[in-house]
mmCIF file of C-alpha atoms in Angstrom:
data_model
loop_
_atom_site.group_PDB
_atom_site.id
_atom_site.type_symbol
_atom_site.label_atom_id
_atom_site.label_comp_id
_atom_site.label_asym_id
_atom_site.label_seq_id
_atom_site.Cartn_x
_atom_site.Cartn_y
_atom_site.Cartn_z
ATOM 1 C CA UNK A 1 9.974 20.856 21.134
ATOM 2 C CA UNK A 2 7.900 22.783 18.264
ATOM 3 C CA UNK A 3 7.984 21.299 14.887
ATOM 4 C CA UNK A 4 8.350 23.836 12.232
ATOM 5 C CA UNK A 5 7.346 21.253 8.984
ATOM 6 C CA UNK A 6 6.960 24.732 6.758
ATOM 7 C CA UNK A 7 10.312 25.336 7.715
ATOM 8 C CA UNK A 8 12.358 22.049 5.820
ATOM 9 C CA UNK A 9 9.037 21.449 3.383
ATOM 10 C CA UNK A 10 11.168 21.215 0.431
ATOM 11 C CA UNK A 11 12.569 18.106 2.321
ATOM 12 C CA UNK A 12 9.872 16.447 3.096
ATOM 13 C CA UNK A 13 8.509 16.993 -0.649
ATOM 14 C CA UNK A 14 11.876 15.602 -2.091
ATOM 15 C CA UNK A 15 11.587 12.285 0.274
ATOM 16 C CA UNK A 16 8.414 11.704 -0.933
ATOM 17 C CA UNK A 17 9.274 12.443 -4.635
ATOM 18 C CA UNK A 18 12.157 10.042 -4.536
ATOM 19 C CA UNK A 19 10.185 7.238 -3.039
ATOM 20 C CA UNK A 20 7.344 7.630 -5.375
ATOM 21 C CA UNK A 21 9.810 7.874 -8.545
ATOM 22 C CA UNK A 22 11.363 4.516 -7.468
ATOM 23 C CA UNK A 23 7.999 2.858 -7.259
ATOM 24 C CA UNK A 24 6.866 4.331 -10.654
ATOM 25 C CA UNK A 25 10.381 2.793 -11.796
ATOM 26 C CA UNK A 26 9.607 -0.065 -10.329
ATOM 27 C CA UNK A 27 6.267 -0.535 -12.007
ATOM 28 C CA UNK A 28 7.100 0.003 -15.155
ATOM 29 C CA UNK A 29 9.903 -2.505 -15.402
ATOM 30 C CA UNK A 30 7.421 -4.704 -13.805
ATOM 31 C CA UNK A 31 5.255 -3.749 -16.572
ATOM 32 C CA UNK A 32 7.731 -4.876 -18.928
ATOM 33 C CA UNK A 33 8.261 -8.345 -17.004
ATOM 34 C CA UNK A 34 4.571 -9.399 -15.710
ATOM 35 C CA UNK A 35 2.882 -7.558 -18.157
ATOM 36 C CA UNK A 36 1.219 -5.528 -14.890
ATOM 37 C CA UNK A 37 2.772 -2.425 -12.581
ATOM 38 C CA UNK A 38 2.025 -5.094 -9.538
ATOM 39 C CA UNK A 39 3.138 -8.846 -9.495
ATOM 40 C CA UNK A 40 -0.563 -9.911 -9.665
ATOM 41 C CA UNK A 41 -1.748 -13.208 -7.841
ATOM 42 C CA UNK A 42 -4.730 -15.784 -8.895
ATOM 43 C CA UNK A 43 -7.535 -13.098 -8.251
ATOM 44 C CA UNK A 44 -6.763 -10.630 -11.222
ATOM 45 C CA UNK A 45 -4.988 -13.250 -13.746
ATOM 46 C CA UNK A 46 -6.674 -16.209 -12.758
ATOM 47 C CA UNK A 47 -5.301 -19.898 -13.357
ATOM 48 C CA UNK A 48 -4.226 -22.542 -10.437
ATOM 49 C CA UNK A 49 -1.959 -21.444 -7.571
ATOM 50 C CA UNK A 50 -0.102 -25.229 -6.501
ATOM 51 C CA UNK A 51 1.135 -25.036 -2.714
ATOM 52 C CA UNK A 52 2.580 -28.020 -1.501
ATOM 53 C CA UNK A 53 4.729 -28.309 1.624
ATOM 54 C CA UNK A 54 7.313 -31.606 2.168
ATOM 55 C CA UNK A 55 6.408 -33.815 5.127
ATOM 56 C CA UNK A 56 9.449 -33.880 7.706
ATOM 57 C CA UNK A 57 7.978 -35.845 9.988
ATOM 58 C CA UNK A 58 9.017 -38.925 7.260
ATOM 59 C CA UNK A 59 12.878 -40.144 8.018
ATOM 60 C CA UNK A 60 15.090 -38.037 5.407
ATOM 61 C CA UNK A 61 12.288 -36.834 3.530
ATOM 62 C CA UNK A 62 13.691 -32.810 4.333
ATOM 63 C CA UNK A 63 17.556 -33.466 4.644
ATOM 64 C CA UNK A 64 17.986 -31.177 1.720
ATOM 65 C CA UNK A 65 16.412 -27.672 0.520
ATOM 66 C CA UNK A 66 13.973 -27.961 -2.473
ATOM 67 C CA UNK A 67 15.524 -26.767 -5.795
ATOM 68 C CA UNK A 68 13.961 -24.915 -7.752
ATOM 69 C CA UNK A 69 16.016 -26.143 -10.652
ATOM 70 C CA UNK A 70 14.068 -28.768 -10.152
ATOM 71 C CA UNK A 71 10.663 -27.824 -10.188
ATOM 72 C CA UNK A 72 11.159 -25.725 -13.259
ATOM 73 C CA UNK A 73 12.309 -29.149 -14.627
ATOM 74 C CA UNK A 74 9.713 -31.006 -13.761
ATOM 75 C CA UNK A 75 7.272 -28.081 -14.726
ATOM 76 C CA UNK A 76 7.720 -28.214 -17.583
ATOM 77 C CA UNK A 77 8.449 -32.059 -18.182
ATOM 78 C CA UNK A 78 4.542 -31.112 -17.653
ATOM 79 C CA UNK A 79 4.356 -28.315 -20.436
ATOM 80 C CA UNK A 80 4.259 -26.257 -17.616
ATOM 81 C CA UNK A 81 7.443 -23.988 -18.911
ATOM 82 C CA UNK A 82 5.837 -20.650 -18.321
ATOM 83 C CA UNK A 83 4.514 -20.993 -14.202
ATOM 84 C CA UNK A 84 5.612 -18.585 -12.119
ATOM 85 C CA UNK A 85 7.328 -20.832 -9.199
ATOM 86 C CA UNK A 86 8.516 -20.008 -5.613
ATOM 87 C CA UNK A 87 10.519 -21.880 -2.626
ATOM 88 C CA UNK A 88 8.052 -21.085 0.534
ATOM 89 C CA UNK A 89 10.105 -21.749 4.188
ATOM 90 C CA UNK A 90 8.779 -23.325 6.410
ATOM 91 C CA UNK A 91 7.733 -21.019 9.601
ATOM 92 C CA UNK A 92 9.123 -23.193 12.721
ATOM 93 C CA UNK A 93 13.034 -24.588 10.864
ATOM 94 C CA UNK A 94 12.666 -21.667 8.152
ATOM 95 C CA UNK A 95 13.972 -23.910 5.593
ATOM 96 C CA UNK A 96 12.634 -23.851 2.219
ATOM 97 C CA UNK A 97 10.784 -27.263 2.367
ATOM 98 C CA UNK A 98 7.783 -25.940 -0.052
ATOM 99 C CA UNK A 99 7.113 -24.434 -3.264
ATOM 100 C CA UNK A 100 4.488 -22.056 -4.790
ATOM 101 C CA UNK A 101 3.549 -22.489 -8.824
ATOM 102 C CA UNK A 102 1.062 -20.544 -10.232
ATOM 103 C CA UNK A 103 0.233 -21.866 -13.648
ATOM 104 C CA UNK A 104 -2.641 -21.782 -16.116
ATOM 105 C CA UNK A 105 -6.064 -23.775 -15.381
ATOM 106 C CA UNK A 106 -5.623 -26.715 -14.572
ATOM 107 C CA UNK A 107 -8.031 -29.652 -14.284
ATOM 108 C CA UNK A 108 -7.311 -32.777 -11.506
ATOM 109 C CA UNK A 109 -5.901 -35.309 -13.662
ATOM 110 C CA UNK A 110 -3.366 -32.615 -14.695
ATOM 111 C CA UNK A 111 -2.816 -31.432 -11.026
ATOM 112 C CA UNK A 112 -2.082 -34.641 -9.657
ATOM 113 C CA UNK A 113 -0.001 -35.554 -12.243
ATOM 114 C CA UNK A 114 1.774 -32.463 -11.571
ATOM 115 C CA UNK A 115 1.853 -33.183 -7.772
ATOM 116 C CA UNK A 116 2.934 -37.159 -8.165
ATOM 117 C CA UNK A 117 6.336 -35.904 -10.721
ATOM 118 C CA UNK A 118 7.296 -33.110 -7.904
ATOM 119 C CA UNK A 119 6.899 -35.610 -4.993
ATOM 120 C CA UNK A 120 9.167 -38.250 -6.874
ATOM 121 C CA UNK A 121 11.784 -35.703 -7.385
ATOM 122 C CA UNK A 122 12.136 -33.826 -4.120
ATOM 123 C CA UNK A 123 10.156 -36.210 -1.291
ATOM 124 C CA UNK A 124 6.684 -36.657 -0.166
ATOM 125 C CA UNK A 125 4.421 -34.028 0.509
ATOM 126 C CA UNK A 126 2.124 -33.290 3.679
ATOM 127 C CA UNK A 127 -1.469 -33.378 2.383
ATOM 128 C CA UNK A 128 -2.991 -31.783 5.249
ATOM 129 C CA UNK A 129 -0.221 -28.638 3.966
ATOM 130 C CA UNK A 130 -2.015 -28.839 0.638
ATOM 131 C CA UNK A 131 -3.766 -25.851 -0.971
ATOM 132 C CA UNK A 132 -5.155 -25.373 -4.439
ATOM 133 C CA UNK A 133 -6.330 -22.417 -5.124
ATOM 134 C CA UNK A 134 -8.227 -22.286 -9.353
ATOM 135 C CA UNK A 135 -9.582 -18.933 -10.335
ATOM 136 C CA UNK A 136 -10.736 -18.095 -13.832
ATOM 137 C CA UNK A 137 -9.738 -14.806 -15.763
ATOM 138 C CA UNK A 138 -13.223 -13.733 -16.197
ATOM 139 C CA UNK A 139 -13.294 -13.174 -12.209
ATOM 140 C CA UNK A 140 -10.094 -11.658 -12.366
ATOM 141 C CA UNK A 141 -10.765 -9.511 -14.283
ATOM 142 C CA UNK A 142 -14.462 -8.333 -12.660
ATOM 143 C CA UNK A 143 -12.545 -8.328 -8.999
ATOM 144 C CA UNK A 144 -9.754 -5.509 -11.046
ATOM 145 C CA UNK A 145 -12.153 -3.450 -12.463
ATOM 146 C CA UNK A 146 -14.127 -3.536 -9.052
ATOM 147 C CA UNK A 147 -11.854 -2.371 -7.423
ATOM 148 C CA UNK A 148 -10.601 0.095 -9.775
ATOM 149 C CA UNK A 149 -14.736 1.657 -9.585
ATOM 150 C CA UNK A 150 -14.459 2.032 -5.435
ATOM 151 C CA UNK A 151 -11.426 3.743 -5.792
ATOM 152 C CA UNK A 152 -12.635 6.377 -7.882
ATOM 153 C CA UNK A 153 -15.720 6.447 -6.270
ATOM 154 C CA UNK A 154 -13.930 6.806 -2.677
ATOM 155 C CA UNK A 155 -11.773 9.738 -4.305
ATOM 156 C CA UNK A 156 -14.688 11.143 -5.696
ATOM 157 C CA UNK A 157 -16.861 11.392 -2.260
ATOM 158 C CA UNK A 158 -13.650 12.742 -0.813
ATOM 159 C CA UNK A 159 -13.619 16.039 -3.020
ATOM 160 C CA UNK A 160 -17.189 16.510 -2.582
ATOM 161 C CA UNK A 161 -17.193 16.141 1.442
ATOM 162 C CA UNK A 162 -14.108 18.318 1.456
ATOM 163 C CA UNK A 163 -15.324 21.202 -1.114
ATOM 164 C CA UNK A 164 -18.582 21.244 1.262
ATOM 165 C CA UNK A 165 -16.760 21.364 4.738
ATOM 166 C CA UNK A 166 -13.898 23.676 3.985
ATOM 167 C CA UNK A 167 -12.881 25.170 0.521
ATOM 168 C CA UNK A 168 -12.083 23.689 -2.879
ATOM 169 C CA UNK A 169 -8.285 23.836 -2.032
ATOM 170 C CA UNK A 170 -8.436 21.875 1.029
ATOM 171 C CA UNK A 171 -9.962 19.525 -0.730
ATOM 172 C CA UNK A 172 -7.503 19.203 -3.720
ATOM 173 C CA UNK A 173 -4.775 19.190 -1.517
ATOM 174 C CA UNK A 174 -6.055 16.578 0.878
ATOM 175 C CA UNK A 175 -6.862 14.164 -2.417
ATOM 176 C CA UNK A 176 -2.812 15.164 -3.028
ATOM 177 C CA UNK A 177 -1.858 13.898 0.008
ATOM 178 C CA UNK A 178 -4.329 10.161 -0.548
ATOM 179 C CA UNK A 179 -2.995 9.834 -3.696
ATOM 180 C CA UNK A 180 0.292 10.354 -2.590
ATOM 181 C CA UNK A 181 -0.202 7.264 -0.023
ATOM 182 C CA UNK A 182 -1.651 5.212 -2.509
ATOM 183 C CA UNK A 183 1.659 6.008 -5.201
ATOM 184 C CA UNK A 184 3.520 5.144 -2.066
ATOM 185 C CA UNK A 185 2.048 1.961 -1.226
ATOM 186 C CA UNK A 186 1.580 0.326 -4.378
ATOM 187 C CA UNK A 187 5.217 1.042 -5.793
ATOM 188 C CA UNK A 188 6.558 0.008 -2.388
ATOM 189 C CA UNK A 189 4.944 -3.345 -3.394
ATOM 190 C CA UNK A 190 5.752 -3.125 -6.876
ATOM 191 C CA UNK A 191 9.635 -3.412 -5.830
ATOM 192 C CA UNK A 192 8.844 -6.308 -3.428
ATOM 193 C CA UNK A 193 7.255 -8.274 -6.358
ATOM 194 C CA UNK A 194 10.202 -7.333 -8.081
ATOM 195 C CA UNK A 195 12.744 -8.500 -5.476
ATOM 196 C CA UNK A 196 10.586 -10.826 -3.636
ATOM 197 C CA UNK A 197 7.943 -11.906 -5.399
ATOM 198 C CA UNK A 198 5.464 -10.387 -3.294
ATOM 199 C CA UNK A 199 1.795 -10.329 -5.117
ATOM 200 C CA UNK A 200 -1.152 -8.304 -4.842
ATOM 201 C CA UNK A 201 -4.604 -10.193 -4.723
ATOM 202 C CA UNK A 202 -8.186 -8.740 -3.884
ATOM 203 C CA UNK A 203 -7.440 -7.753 -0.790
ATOM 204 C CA UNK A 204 -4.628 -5.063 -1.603
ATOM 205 C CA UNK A 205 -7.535 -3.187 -2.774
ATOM 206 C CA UNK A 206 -9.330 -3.268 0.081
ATOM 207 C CA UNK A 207 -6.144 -2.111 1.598
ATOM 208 C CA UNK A 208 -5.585 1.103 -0.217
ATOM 209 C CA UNK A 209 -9.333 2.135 0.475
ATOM 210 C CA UNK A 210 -9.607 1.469 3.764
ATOM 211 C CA UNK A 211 -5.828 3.765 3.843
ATOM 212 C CA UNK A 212 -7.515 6.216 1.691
ATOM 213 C CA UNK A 213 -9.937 6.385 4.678
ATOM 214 C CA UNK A 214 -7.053 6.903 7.469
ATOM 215 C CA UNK A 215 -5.200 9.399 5.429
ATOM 216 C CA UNK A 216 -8.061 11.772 4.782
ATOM 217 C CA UNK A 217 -9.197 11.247 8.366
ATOM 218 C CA UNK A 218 -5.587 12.197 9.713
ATOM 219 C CA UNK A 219 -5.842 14.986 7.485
ATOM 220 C CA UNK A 220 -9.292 16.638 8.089
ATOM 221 C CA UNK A 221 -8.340 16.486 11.742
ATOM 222 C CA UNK A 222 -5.468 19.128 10.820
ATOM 223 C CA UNK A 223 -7.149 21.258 8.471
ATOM 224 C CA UNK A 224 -9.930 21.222 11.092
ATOM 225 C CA UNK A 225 -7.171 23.151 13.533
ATOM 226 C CA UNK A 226 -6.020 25.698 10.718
ATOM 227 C CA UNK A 227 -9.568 26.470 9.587
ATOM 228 C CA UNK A 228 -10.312 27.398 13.659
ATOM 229 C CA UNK A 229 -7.109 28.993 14.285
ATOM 230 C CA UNK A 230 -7.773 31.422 11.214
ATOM 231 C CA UNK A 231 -11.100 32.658 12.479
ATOM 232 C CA UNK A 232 -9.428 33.135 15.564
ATOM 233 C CA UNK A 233 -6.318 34.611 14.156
ATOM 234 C CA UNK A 234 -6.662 35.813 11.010
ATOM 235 C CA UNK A 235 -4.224 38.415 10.784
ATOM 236 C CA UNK A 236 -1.319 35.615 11.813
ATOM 237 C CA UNK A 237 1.085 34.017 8.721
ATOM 238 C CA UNK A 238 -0.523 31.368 7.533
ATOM 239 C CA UNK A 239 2.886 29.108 7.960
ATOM 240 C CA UNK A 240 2.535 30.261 11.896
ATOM 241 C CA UNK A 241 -0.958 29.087 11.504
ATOM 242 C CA UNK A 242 0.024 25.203 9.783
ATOM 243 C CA UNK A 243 2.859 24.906 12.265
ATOM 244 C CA UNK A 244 0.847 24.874 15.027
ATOM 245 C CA UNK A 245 -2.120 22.988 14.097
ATOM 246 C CA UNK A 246 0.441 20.435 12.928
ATOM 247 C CA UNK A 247 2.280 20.739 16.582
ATOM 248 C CA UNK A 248 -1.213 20.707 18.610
ATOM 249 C CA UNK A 249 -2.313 17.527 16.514
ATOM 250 C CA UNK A 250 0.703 15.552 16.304
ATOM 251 C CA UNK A 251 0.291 13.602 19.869
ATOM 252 C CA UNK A 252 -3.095 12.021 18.299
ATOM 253 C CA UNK A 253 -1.863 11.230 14.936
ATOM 254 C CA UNK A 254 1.007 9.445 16.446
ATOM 255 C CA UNK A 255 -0.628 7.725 19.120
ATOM 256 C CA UNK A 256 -3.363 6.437 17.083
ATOM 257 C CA UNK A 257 -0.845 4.934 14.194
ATOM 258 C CA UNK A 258 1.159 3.586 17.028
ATOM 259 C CA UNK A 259 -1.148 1.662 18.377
ATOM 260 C CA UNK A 260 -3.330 0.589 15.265
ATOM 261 C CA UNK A 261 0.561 -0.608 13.960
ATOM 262 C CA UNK A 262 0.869 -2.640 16.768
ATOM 263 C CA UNK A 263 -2.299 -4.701 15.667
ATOM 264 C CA UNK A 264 -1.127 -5.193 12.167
ATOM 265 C CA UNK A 265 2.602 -5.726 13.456
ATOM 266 C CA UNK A 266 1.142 -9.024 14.977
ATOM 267 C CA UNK A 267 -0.729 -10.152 12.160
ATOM 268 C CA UNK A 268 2.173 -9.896 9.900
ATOM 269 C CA UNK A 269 4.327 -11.551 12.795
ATOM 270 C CA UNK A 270 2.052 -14.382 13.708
ATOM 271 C CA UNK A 271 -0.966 -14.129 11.257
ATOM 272 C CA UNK A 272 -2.162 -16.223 8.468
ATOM 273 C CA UNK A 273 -0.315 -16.149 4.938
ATOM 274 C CA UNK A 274 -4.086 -14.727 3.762
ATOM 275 C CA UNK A 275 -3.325 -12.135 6.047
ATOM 276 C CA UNK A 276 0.057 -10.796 5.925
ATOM 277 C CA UNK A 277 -0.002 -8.967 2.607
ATOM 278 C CA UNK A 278 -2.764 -7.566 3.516
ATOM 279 C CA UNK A 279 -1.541 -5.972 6.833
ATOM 280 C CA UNK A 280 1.575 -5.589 5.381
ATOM 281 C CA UNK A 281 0.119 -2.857 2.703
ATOM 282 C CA UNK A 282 -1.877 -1.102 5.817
ATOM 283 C CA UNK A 283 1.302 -0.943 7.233
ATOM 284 C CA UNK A 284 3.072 1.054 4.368
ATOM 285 C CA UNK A 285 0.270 2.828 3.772
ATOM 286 C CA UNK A 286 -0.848 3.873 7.647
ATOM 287 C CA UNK A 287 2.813 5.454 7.979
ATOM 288 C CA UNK A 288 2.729 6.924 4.632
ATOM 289 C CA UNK A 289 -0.873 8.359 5.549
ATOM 290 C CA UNK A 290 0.433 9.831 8.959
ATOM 291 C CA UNK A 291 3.773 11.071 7.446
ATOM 292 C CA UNK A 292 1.453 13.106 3.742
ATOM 293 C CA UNK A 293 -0.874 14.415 6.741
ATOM 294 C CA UNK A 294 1.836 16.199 9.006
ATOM 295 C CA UNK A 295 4.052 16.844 6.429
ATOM 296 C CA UNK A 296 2.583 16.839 2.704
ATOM 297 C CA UNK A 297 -0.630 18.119 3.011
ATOM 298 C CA UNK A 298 -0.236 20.932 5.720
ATOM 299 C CA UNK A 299 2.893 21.989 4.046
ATOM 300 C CA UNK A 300 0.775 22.709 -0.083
ATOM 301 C CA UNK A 301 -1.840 24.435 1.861
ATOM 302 C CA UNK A 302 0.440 26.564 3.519
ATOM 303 C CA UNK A 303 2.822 27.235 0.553
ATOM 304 C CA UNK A 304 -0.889 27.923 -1.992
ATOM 305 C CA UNK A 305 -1.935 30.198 0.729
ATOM 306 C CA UNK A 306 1.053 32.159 0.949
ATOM 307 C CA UNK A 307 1.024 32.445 -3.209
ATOM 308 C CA UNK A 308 -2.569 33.526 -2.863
ATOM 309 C CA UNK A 309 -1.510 36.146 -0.514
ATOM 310 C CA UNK A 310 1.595 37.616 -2.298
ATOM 311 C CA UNK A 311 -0.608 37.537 -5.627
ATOM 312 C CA UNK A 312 -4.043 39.486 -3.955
ATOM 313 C CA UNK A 313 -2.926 40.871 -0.477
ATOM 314 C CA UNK A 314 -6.332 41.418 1.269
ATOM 315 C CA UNK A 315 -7.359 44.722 2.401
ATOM 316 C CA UNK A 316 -8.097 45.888 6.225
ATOM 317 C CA UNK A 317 -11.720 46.013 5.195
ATOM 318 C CA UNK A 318 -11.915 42.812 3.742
ATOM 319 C CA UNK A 319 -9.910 40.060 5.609
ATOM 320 C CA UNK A 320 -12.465 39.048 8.166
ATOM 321 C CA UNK A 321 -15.044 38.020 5.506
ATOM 322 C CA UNK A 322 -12.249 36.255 3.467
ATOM 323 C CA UNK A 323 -10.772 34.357 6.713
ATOM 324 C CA UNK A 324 -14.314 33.386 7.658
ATOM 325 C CA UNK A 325 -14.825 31.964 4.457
ATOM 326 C CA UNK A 326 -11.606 29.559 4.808
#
């Protein structure tokens, strides 16, 4: 079965419109909230991140869920009133046995202060479940900006290797199609830190370049097709032209995010906590990436091609030496 993506384009460019306008929505009430577009974690804020997980192997010790009511108490019994705190499950009973606070700096004395009130409250912890995690805002705030500079940089290299290789419009249109992952990813997270207090550490970043990388990739491979197909047939519609380099690529794009989502499928699954977020955003962002390359980015060439043809129709004489400049 042909797939004519020209065909329902205004479709595909409303789906992707809608989802993006919910993240952006998203953001900016988290704005409002956190004070940042993404819940952040310990790398970009810095302060202490507290885990600390019950033991169950002690008689009654986990008879009852943790409540958070209180934590918060005890929190701020501490003057710890403004942490961010979260119940954690644990993975084998998935009962909420643990809890998360991330809280301002913190030196020992005041951690295990904070660790001896929560155990006499809601049972003894397992120490070998322990993790502190202390990161100051000067770091945080060099990891943001970081990453912020290989972003730009990435985009940057992209426009440049595309303007070179093809024309200045595939290359606009392809950096489109990134950024459109990149909206897609990072407001799809900005709801989960909304509704489930998802964060986004250092390692998002390295998420949205290394999708930033797929997504052009994915793309290039297309626009490789139409930019053959037109010195072959130059006379053809361009639409003709998109919907089959779209058809005669699609196998490949959907084999190889297939089987790279399989990999990241399992990490998320049975992977570290370290881990999961991180897959998690290559996840969105892979399927976004395969979905702006067959339908986003194929689609604005076609439909700028077709206004440069209505507005300067090319003469007999001339359209081999424009097509072989495509």
């Amino acid at each position: 079965m042909k797939l004519h993506v020209n065909k329902s384009r205004n479709l595909w460019w409303i789906i992707s419109s809608s989802i993006i306008l919910a993240g952006i929505i998203s953001m900016a009430i988290s704005w409002q909230l956190l004070g940042a577009p993404l819940r952040p974690s310990l790398d970009f804020v810095g302060g202490t991140r507290l885990q600390f997980e019950r033991d169950c192997s002690l008689p009654n010790n986990c008879d009852e869920e943790v409540d958070i009511n209180i934590v918060r108490e005890v929190a701020t019994s501490q003057g710890l009133a403004d942490s961010s705190i979260q119940l954690i499950a644990d993975r084998e009973t998935r009962e909420k046995n643990g809890v998360l606070i991330r809280t301002k700096t913190l030196d020992v004395e005041k951690r295990t202060q904070l660790e001896s009130a929560l155990s006499e409250k809601i049972g003894t912890f397992d120490s070998a479940k322990k993790q502190i995690d202390t990161v100051g805002p000067t770091l945080g705030r060099q990891l943001f900006n970081t990453g912020i500079t290989a972003l730009i940089v990435a985009f940057s290299g992209i426009v440049i290797y595309l303007s070179i290789r093809f024309k200045l419009d595939y290359a606009v249109f392809a950096i489109v199609a990134t950024f459109h992952d990149i909206l897609m990813t990072t407001g799809i997270f900005s709801i989960f830190g909304l509704l489930f207090g998802i964060e986004v550490d250092s390692l998002f970043i390295v998420a949205l370049l290394t999708i930033t990388g797929f997504s052009v990739n994915d793309t290039v491979v297309i626009y490789d097709r139409i930019r053959e197909t037109l010195k072959v047939n130059p006379d053809r519609p361009i639409v003709e032209i998109v919907d089959d380099a779209v058809n005669q690529t699609l196998a490949r794009s959907i084999n190889t995010t297939a089987t790279t989502l399989l990999s990241l499928v399992a990490i998320v699954l049975f992977g570290g906590e370290t881990l999961k977020n991180f897959a998690l955003a290559l996840i969105l962002g892979f399927i976004a990436g395969a979905y702006s390359s067959i339908f986003i980015a194929s689609t604005l060439l076609a439909w700028w091609r077709e206004r440069q043809e209505k507005s300067n129709p090319p003469s007999a004489g001339t359209n081999e030496q424009l097509t072989a400049n495509s």
